[in-house]
Amino acid sequence: MSVAKVGTRTDFPAEPPEHPTAPYLRMERIPHVWCPGCGIGTVVQCYATALGRSGVDLDKASVVSGIGCSGRAAGYLKLDGFHTTHGRAIPFATGLKLGRPELQVTVFSGDGDLTGIGGNHFIHAARRNMDLLVILINNFIYGMTGGQNAPTTPLSARSSTMPFGNFEPPFNVPHLAASSGAAYVARWTCLHIRRLTWTLEEAIQRRGFRLVEVIAPCPTLYSRLNKLGTGLDGMSFYHDNAVIRHGADTRELAIDFQKGIVCGKFVDEEKPTFSELMDEHYGRVLGEKYVPMPASGGWQHG
Amino acid sequence: MQYWRTPLDAARMTGAHGDVVIIADRCKGCGFCVEYCPLDVLVMSREFNRKGYHPPAVVKSGGCVNCNLCEMICPEFAIFSVARPPEAELQRAAAEGGP
Ligand code: SF4
Ligand code: SF4
């Protein structure tokens, strides 16, 4: 039995031409699972571009994510990656960085995973100035699990567990990171593709705990529950309401429901990382007895 | 492009031009590329792709300046621009009765 094709097109190209970002992606897994109009794919595109421009050896770059829509990124990027349990991307990445100090470790995950389930790991990695680049995609809700209230859901916004509007004050994520001790803190929306790419490129070159928060539309849950329209409506909201204030006081970066979003780079400091402090301290206290971890790892790689 | 006089550096300078490549079957029809193309080169087509979405189509061939914006903003890795080689650009200019 032959089944008629939906639609009228018959000239489907056999082999689509190669996208310039294809070398950074596991193309056999594309198309990805993200919904039409979701901003996560754009952030992956910007990260892959920044990684390409930074000239980092791709064999020495790795990406770790937790659970959630954004957490799928680790599976699509063609780098050594790990999709950890919910909230545990930062502890896994910490172990990876300490065990193989030469790696450029990026944590790519969502607001619910990093500041909710894994909130404690987030503040302590920032406090220790762990050498990680954290890309936190904030769409104000738990997407994959069904639109539950997240620690970032703005006051009065609806979620599936707050059908009458949220009354819990949300986290101001850049302030949380900066006040815990992060060395680099920036925020963009996924409409700011150029600036986001430059920032990621710069953050890849920096050391210490680097947080780049990216506001992204979630048309399927956040926008639908709040009647905010499609992903494109989300983008045009950012276009009209995002303001750029580099160096702004992080206390003033809280996001209110459908109000202005302050973007920019807020913190960029050079300070000793966890590994440097540890090496310095044990080198002083233990002297010859202390053997720092070699760049390529411990006994298995030695 | 029409000039009211030939620019003094016309022989040395070439504007950037590009061609848009659309991988139609990967598109999910979000419309980001169409909305944000600075030169309005794209429109949403009325055709369906294999998944039932409307992919974009090029309406202003030759209008693309190879800025890569569609490539960067597309969440689906479904569109990109490539620089148009200079000879092709000269032929196009000649066909338009250019300088
Ligand atoms: S549920 Fe929301 S965050 Fe998840 S893929 Fe869909 S739009 Fe994106
Ligand atoms: S941005 Fe990409 S997915 Fe969206 S309409 Fe354009 S080609 Fe399709």
XYZ file of C-alpha atoms and ligand atoms in Angstrom:
417
model
C 0.000 0.000 0.000
C 1.416 3.370 -0.899
C 0.819 6.266 1.445
C 0.463 9.721 -0.052
C 2.956 12.288 1.228
C 1.581 15.141 3.255
C 1.901 18.363 1.271
C 2.727 18.758 -2.368
C 6.514 18.863 -2.385
C 8.259 16.021 -4.099
C 11.683 17.535 -4.791
C 13.203 16.735 -1.410
C 16.963 17.131 -1.629
C 18.699 13.811 -1.100
C 21.705 15.137 0.804
C 21.327 18.558 2.387
C 24.398 20.787 1.996
C 26.716 20.944 4.969
C 26.105 23.713 7.501
C 29.282 25.586 8.584
C 28.626 24.583 12.194
C 28.329 20.899 11.272
C 31.928 20.082 12.321
C 30.999 21.061 15.893
C 27.798 19.041 16.032
C 26.809 15.413 16.029
C 24.893 15.781 12.790
C 23.433 12.285 13.002
C 21.371 13.585 15.952
C 20.113 16.703 14.161
C 17.246 17.753 13.943
C 17.305 18.240 17.677
C 14.387 17.840 20.091
C 13.895 21.523 20.895
C 10.524 22.990 20.020
C 9.965 25.377 17.094
C 10.830 28.868 18.332
C 12.862 27.675 21.327
C 16.022 29.734 21.817
C 18.345 26.959 22.988
C 19.514 26.041 19.471
C 20.601 29.630 18.865
C 22.769 29.544 21.985
C 24.378 26.293 20.814
C 25.103 27.965 17.478
C 26.708 30.963 19.227
C 28.762 28.715 21.514
C 29.994 26.578 18.612
C 30.971 29.728 16.701
C 32.788 31.167 19.725
C 34.587 27.884 20.294
C 35.679 27.799 16.651
C 36.965 31.376 16.782
C 38.775 30.913 20.075
C 41.061 28.337 18.499
C 40.670 25.923 21.426
C 41.793 22.374 20.609
C 38.483 20.519 20.315
C 40.052 17.386 21.758
C 40.730 19.395 24.895
C 37.277 20.957 25.172
C 34.454 19.251 26.940
C 30.870 20.073 27.748
C 28.856 18.858 30.712
C 25.153 19.327 31.224
C 22.435 18.349 33.614
C 18.838 17.361 32.975
C 16.369 19.501 31.096
C 15.862 20.889 27.643
C 19.134 22.838 27.757
C 20.852 19.743 29.090
C 20.463 18.091 25.713
C 23.162 20.399 24.366
C 25.931 18.117 25.632
C 24.610 15.398 23.355
C 24.515 17.575 20.248
C 27.934 19.179 20.529
C 30.686 17.083 19.018
C 32.980 17.383 22.017
C 33.703 15.043 24.863
C 30.474 15.524 26.726
C 28.577 14.165 29.629
C 24.874 14.375 30.377
C 24.772 14.093 34.151
C 21.947 13.549 36.606
C 19.671 16.437 37.530
C 21.561 19.374 38.997
C 24.920 17.598 39.061
C 26.589 19.131 36.026
C 28.822 21.390 38.129
C 30.137 18.676 40.493
C 30.870 16.412 37.522
C 32.598 19.265 35.689
C 34.573 20.111 38.838
C 35.910 16.571 39.020
C 36.709 16.615 35.332
C 38.617 19.880 35.594
C 40.573 18.806 38.667
C 41.387 15.436 37.153
C 42.462 16.801 33.756
C 43.484 20.429 34.344
C 44.311 20.943 30.655
C 40.652 20.636 29.616
C 38.497 23.616 28.766
C 35.354 22.575 30.651
C 31.988 24.166 29.850
C 28.778 23.533 31.762
C 25.750 24.013 29.536
C 22.456 23.748 31.341
C 19.237 25.438 32.283
C 18.014 27.677 35.066
C 16.082 24.942 36.847
C 18.958 22.494 36.743
C 21.710 24.932 37.765
C 19.995 27.233 40.252
C 17.199 24.938 41.471
C 18.192 21.300 41.770
C 21.898 22.129 41.608
C 21.760 25.529 43.310
C 24.120 24.551 46.087
C 26.771 23.348 43.644
C 26.411 26.584 41.697
C 27.129 28.874 44.631
C 30.000 26.753 45.920
C 31.711 26.475 42.544
C 31.481 30.278 42.310
C 32.773 30.660 45.876
C 35.798 28.462 45.140
C 36.339 30.164 41.782
C 36.364 26.767 40.110
C 37.751 27.056 36.599
C 34.506 26.435 34.680
C 32.556 28.290 32.030
C 28.882 28.000 32.927
C 26.337 28.810 30.220
C 23.000 29.057 31.974
C 19.980 29.202 29.694
C 17.215 30.933 31.567
C 13.716 30.489 30.200
C 12.080 31.095 33.599
C 10.560 27.638 33.922
C 11.262 23.904 34.085
C 10.664 23.065 30.412
C 11.210 19.369 29.888
C 9.451 18.225 33.042
C 6.240 20.095 32.272
C 6.449 23.777 33.136
C 6.832 23.678 36.905
C 7.781 26.806 38.818
C 11.524 27.429 38.741
C 13.661 29.513 41.114
C 13.855 32.046 38.273
C 10.132 32.327 37.477
C 9.302 36.045 37.779
C 6.737 37.197 40.335
C 3.152 36.892 39.051
C 4.129 34.697 36.050
C 2.150 31.489 35.716
C 3.649 28.028 35.669
C 1.990 24.639 35.825
C 2.500 24.479 39.589
C 1.553 28.150 40.111
C -1.611 28.428 38.007
C -2.663 31.597 39.832
C 0.690 33.284 39.370
C 3.998 32.925 41.167
C 4.337 34.520 44.601
C 7.896 33.299 45.378
C 10.595 35.917 44.847
C 12.945 34.610 42.130
C 16.734 34.491 42.028
C 18.655 37.280 40.382
C 21.138 34.884 38.757
C 24.009 37.283 37.905
C 23.847 38.677 41.440
C 23.810 35.180 42.915
C 26.971 34.306 40.972
C 28.742 37.616 41.555
C 28.032 37.713 45.270
C 29.203 34.110 45.622
C 32.545 35.043 44.059
C 32.346 34.432 40.286
C 35.206 35.937 38.273
C 33.180 36.708 35.151
C 29.457 37.399 34.931
C 27.487 38.398 31.840
C 23.917 38.219 30.623
C 22.435 38.362 27.131
C 19.215 37.261 25.502
C 19.335 34.846 22.600
C 18.480 37.735 20.302
C 21.925 39.270 21.047
C 23.673 36.739 18.844
C 26.763 38.813 18.049
C 27.349 40.075 21.564
C 26.675 36.660 23.025
C 29.229 35.133 20.663
C 31.857 37.765 21.557
C 31.163 37.286 25.245
C 31.468 33.507 24.997
C 34.678 33.913 23.041
C 36.061 36.197 25.737
C 34.806 33.957 28.547
C 36.528 30.941 26.962
C 39.837 32.830 27.270
C 39.291 33.814 30.917
C 39.930 31.602 33.941
C 37.915 30.947 37.060
C 34.167 30.646 37.487
C 32.550 32.330 34.505
C 28.784 32.649 34.262
C 27.036 33.641 31.048
C 23.280 33.760 31.547
C 21.247 33.689 28.341
C 17.547 34.544 28.424
C 15.682 32.382 25.909
C 12.046 31.981 24.925
C 10.216 28.746 25.797
C 7.165 28.977 23.548
C 5.802 25.593 24.561
C 5.547 26.151 28.302
C 6.498 29.553 29.655
C 5.049 31.550 26.777
C 1.978 29.361 26.425
C 1.110 29.365 30.135
C 1.574 33.136 30.216
C -0.084 33.852 26.844
C 3.056 35.470 25.471
C 2.819 34.057 21.964
C 5.468 32.342 19.900
C 9.248 32.270 20.061
C 9.286 35.142 17.612
C 7.095 37.181 19.982
C 9.663 36.420 22.687
C 12.451 37.688 20.451
C 10.574 40.873 19.653
C 9.958 41.396 23.378
C 13.743 41.223 23.909
C 14.228 43.583 21.005
C 11.990 46.177 22.626
C 12.830 45.642 26.284
C 16.452 44.568 26.636
C 18.868 47.320 27.620
C 22.643 47.037 27.635
C 24.402 48.328 30.747
C 27.917 46.984 31.018
C 29.272 47.046 34.532
C 25.806 47.507 36.064
C 25.435 46.829 39.779
C 24.348 43.191 39.911
C 21.829 44.003 42.675
C 19.787 45.804 40.039
C 19.512 42.914 37.600
C 16.381 41.209 38.917
C 13.890 40.388 36.166
C 10.232 41.296 36.686
C 7.450 39.720 34.680
C 7.509 41.214 31.157
C 9.667 44.158 32.239
C 13.055 45.325 30.975
C 15.992 42.917 30.893
C 19.385 44.431 31.681
C 22.122 42.789 29.611
C 25.867 43.204 29.423
C 29.051 42.168 31.136
C 28.916 42.902 34.832
C 31.993 41.297 36.372
C 35.368 40.560 34.791
C 38.049 39.984 37.422
C 41.336 38.185 37.465
C 41.674 36.173 40.649
C 43.248 32.866 41.679
C 41.252 29.773 40.840
C 40.621 26.814 43.139
C 43.495 24.833 41.619
C 45.936 27.715 41.917
C 45.007 28.295 45.540
C 45.336 24.584 46.293
C 48.712 24.289 44.587
C 50.004 27.402 46.302
C 48.747 26.328 49.720
C 49.909 22.716 49.651
C 53.156 23.698 47.945
C 53.870 25.992 50.890
C 52.635 23.657 53.631
C 53.788 20.280 52.313
C 56.747 21.362 50.191
C 58.312 18.546 48.148
C 55.723 16.028 49.290
C 52.954 17.760 47.338
C 52.618 16.683 43.713
C 50.204 18.868 41.734
C 47.957 17.118 39.223
C 49.738 17.005 35.845
C 47.907 18.877 33.060
C 46.962 15.692 31.258
C 45.651 13.961 34.367
C 46.717 11.416 36.934
C 48.257 7.972 36.761
C 45.990 6.752 33.970
C 47.306 9.361 31.567
C 50.841 9.730 32.941
C 23.565 49.294 -7.501
C 23.266 52.701 -9.230
C 25.797 55.475 -8.595
C 25.365 59.187 -9.512
C 29.107 59.237 -10.123
C 31.661 56.471 -10.099
C 33.227 56.373 -6.637
C 36.955 57.176 -6.711
C 37.795 53.843 -5.099
C 35.346 51.825 -7.199
C 38.157 49.817 -8.760
C 39.515 48.740 -5.379
C 36.361 48.320 -3.338
C 33.832 45.538 -3.604
C 30.801 45.329 -1.381
C 30.133 42.055 0.361
C 27.625 39.789 -1.315
C 26.424 36.400 -0.394
C 24.092 33.598 -1.234
C 21.706 32.070 1.238
C 21.599 28.287 1.536
C 18.438 26.904 3.140
C 18.304 23.316 4.348
C 14.533 23.291 4.095
C 13.819 19.939 5.699
C 15.639 20.860 8.887
C 13.665 24.099 9.412
C 10.932 24.332 12.061
C 9.423 27.522 10.690
C 10.135 29.771 13.667
C 10.539 32.828 11.441
C 13.589 34.274 13.254
C 15.661 34.511 10.062
C 12.867 36.174 8.101
C 12.131 38.710 10.832
C 15.736 39.692 11.563
C 17.391 39.646 8.127
C 18.524 43.297 7.940
C 17.903 43.459 4.173
C 14.595 41.559 4.064
C 16.051 38.959 1.747
C 13.821 36.180 3.105
C 10.106 35.433 3.386
C 8.268 32.475 4.827
C 7.338 30.322 1.857
C 3.937 28.746 1.395
C 5.493 25.367 0.719
C 5.711 22.659 3.323
C 8.885 20.834 4.182
C 9.065 17.162 5.018
C 8.026 17.824 8.623
C 5.113 20.076 7.660
C 6.701 23.426 8.524
C 6.983 26.402 6.188
C 10.678 27.028 5.520
C 11.947 30.446 4.439
C 12.606 31.304 0.808
C 14.839 33.931 -0.801
C 12.880 36.772 -2.385
C 15.687 39.226 -3.076
C 18.403 37.256 -4.747
C 21.489 39.471 -4.846
C 20.314 41.390 -1.780
C 22.230 39.242 0.673
C 25.365 40.922 2.057
C 26.684 37.744 3.696
C 26.282 39.110 7.228
C 25.576 35.592 8.601
C 22.767 36.857 10.809
C 20.309 34.186 9.683
C 22.974 31.551 10.257
C 23.629 32.755 13.800
C 20.015 33.194 14.843
C 18.600 29.969 13.398
C 18.051 27.502 16.257
C 17.920 24.588 13.803
C 21.206 24.934 11.875
C 18.973 25.143 8.798
C 20.216 28.267 7.009
C 23.569 29.859 6.281
C 25.134 32.344 3.933
C 28.215 31.913 1.804
C 30.290 34.660 0.242
C 29.535 35.100 -3.423
C 32.698 34.731 -5.494
C 33.823 38.027 -7.092
C 33.394 36.800 -10.723
C 29.775 35.861 -10.113
C 29.291 39.290 -8.583
C 30.775 41.018 -11.625
C 28.538 39.056 -13.959
C 25.507 40.000 -11.920
C 26.517 43.679 -11.980
C 27.030 43.490 -15.742
C 23.601 41.882 -16.216
C 22.041 44.708 -14.191
C 23.811 47.288 -16.353
C 26.028 48.286 -13.399
C 28.979 50.708 -13.337
S 9.798 22.948 26.308
Fe 10.507 25.057 26.190
S 12.690 24.977 26.702
Fe 12.039 22.871 26.188
S 12.545 22.643 23.982
Fe 10.388 23.317 24.150
S 10.491 25.546 23.992
Fe 12.560 24.841 24.452
S 15.506 30.604 11.665
Fe 15.899 28.491 10.936
S 14.197 27.243 11.769
Fe 13.576 29.404 11.914
S 12.433 29.799 9.985
Fe 14.585 30.398 9.604
S 15.536 28.556 8.721
Fe 13.607 27.900 9.684
